[in-house]
Coordinates of N, CA and C in Angstrom, one line a residue:
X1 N -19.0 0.6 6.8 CA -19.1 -0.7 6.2 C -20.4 -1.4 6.6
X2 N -21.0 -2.4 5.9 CA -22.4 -3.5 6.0 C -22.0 -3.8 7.2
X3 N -22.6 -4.3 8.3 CA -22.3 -5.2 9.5 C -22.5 -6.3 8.8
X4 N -21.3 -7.4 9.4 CA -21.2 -8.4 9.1 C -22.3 -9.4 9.8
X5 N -23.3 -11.0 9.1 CA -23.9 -11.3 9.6 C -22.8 -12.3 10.6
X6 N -23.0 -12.7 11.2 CA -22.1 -14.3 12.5 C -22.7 -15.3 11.8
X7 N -23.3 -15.7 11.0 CA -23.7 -16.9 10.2 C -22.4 -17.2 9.7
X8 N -22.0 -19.1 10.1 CA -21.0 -19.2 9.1 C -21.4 -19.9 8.0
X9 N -20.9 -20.3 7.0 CA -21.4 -20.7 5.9 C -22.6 -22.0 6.1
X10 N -23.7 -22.6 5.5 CA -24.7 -23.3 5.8 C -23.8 -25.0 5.3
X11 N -24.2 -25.4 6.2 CA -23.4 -26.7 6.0 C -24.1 -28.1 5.7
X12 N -23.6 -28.6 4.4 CA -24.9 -29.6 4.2 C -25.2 -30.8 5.5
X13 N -24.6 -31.0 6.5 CA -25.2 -32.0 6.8 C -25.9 -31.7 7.9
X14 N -26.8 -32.5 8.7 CA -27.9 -31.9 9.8 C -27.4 -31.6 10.8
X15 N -27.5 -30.6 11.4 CA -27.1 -29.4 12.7 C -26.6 -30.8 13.4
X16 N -25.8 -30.8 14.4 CA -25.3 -31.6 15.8 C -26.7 -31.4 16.6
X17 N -27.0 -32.5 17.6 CA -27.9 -32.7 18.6 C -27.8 -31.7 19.5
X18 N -26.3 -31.8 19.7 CA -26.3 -30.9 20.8 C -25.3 -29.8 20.9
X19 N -25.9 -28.7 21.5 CA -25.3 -27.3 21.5 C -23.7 -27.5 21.3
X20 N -23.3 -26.6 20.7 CA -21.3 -26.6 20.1 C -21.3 -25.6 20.9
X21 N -20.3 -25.4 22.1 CA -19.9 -24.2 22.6 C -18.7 -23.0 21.3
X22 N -19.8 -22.0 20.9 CA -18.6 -21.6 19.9 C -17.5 -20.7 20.9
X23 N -16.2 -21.1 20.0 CA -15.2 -20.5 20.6 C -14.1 -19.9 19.5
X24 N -13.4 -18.7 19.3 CA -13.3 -18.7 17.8 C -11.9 -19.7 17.8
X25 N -11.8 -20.3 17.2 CA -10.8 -21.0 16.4 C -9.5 -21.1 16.1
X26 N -8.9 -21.7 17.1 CA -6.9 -21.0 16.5 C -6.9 -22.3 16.1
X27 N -6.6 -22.7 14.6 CA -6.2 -23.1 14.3 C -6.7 -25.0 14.8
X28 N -7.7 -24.9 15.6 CA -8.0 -26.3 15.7 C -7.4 -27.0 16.9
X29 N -6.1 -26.4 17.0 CA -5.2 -27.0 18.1 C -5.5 -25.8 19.5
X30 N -5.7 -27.0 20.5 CA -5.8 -26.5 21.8 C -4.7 -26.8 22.5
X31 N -4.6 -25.4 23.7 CA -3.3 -25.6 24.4 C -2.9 -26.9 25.2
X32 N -1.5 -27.1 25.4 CA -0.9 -28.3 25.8 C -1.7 -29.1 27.3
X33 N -2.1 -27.8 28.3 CA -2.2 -28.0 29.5 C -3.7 -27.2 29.2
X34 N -4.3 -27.2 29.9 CA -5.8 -27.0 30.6 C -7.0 -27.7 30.1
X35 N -7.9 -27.7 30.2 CA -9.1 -28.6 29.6 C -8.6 -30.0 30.2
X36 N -10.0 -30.8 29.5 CA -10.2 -32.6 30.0 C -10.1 -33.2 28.1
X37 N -8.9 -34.0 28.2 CA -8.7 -34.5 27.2 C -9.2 -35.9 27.1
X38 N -9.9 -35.9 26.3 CA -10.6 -37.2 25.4 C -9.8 -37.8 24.3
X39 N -9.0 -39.0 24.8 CA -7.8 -39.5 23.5 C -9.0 -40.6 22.9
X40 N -8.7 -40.1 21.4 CA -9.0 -40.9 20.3 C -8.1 -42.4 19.7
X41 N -6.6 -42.1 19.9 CA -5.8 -42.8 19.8 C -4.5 -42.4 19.9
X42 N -3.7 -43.2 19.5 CA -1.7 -43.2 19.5 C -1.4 -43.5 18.4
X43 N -0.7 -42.9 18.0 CA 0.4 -42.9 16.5 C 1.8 -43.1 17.0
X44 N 2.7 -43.2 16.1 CA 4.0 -43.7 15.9 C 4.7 -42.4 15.1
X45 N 3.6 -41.6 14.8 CA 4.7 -40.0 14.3 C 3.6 -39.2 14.8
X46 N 3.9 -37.5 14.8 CA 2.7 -36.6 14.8 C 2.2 -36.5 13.9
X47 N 2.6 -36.9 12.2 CA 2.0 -36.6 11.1 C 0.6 -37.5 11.0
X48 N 1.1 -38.9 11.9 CA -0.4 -39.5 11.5 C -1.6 -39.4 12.8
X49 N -1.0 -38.7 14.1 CA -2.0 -38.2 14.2 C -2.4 -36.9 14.0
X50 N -1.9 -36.3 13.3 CA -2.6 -35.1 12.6 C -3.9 -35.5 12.1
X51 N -3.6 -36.7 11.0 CA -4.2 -36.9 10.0 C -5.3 -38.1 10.7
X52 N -5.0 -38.3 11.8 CA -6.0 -39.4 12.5 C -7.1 -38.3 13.2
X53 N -6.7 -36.8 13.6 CA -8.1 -36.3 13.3 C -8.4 -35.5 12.6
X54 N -8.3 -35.8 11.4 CA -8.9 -35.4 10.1 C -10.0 -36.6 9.8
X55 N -8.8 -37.6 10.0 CA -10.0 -39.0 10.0 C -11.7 -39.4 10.9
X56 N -11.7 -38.9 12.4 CA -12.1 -38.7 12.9 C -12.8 -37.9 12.9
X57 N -12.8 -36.3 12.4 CA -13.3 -35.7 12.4 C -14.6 -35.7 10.8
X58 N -13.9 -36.2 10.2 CA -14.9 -37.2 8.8 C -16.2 -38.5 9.6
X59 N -15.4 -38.9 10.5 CA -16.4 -39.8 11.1 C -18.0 -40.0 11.6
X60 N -17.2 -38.4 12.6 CA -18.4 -38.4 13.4 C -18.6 -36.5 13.4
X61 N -19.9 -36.3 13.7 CA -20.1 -35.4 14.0 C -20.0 -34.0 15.2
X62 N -19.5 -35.6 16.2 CA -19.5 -34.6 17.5 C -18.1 -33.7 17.8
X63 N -17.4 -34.2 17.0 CA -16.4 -33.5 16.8 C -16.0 -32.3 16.0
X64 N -17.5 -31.4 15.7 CA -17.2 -30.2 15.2 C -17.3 -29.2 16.4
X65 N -16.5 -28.2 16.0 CA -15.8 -27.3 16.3 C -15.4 -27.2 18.1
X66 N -14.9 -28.7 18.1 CA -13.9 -29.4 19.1 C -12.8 -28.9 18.8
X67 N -11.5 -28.4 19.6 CA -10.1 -28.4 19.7 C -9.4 -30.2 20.0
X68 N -8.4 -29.8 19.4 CA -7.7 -31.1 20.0 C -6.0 -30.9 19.7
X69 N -5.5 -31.7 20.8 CA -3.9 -31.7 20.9 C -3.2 -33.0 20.6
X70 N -2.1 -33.0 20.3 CA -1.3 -34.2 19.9 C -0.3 -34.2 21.5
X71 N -0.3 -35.0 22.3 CA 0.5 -35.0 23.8 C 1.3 -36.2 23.1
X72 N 2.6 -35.6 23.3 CA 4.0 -37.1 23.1 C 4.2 -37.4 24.3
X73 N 4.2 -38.9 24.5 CA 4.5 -39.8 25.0 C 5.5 -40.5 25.1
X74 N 6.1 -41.1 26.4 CA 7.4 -42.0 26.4 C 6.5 -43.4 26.7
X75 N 7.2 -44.4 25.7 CA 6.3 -46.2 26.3 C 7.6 -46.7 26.0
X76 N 7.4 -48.2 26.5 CA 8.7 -48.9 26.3 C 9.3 -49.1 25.0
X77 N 8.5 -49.1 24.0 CA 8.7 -48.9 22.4 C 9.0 -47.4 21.7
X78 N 8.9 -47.1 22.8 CA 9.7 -45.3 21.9 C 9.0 -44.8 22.2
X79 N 8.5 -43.2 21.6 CA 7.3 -42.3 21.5 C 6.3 -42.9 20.7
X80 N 5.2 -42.0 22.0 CA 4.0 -42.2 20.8 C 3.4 -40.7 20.8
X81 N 2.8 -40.6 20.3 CA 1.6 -39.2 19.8 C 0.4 -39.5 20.3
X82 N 0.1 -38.9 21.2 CA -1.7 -39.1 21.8 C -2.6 -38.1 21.0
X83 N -3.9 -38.7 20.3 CA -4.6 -37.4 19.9 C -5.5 -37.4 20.8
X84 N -5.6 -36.4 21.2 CA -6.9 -36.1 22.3 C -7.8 -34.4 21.5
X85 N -9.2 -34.9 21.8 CA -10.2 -34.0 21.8 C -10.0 -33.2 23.2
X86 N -10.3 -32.0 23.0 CA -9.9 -31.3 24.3 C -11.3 -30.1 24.7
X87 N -12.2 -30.3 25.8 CA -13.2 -30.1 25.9 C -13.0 -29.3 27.8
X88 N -13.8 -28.5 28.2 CA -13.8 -27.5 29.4 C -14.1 -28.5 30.6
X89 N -14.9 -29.5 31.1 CA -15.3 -29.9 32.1 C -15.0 -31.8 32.0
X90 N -14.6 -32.7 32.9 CA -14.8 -33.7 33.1 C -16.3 -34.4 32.5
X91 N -17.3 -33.8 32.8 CA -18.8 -34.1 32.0 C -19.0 -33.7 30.7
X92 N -18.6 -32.6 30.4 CA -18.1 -32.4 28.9 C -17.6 -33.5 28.1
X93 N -16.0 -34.2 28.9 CA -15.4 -35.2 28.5 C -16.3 -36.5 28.3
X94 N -16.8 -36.7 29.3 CA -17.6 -38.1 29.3 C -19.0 -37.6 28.3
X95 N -19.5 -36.8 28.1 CA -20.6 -36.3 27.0 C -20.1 -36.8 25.8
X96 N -18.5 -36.0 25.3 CA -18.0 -36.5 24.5 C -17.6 -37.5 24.0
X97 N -17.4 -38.5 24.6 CA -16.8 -39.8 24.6 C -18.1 -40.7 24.0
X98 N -18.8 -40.8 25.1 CA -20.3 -41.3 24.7 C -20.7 -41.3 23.6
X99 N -20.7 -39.7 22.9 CA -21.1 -39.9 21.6 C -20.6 -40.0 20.7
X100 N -18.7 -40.1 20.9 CA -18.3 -40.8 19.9 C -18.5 -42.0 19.7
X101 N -18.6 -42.6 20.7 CA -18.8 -44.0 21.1 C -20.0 -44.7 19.9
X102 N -21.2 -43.8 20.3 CA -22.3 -44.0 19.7 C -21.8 -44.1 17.7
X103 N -20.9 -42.9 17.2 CA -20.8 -42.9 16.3 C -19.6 -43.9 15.7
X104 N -19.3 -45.0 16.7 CA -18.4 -46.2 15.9 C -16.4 -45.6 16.2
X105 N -16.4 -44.6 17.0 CA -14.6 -43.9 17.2 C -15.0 -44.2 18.5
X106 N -13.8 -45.1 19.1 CA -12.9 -45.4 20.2 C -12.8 -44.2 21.0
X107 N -12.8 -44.0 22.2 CA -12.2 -42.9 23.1 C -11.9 -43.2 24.3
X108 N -11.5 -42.2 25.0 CA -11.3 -42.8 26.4 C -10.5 -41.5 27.2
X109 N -11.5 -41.2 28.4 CA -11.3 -40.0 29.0 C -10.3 -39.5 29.5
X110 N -9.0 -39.1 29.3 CA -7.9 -39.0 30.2 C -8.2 -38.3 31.4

């Protein structure tokens, strides 16, 4: 068989500033426990944080080929859904945050 090139498809908009650790891809979602989670926000079901990082991920750039988890929560108003970006190191987290920050999305380091 041809070897395959590792190029993934060419993508219209301009490369990210800064290096993307590639990692291949399950599915987007990262495990429940390990890594430093960067919450974007809280929902009131999992469907709309699903779809809150879809939103986010339309936003801003720094969020390609980030993992992220939905963590349920108990508050005094019921559950909530935390989305969090899920990144390797504490400095990673605050890297991240920063430059969502810069691109107009809320964060905040858990």
């Amino acid at each position: 068989g041809k070897p395959m090139a590792g190029q993934p498809a060419a993508q219209p908009t301009a490369a990210p500033t800064k290096p993307v650790p590639v990692a291949a891809p399950a599915a987007g979602q990262a495990p429940a426990t390990g890594g430093v989670g960067v919450q974007l926000a809280a929902y009131g079901t999992r469907a709309r944080a699903e779809q809150g990082w879809s939103d986010a991920q339309r936003r801003t750039e720094a969020l390609k080929g980030i993992k992220y988890r939905v963590v349920e929560g108990k508050v005094d108003i019921g559950t909530v859904y935390r989305l969090q970006a899920v990144v390797g190191t504490r400095a990673e987290a605050d890297s991240l945050c920063r430059a969502l920050k810069a691109d107009g999305v809320d964060c905040q380091v858990k």
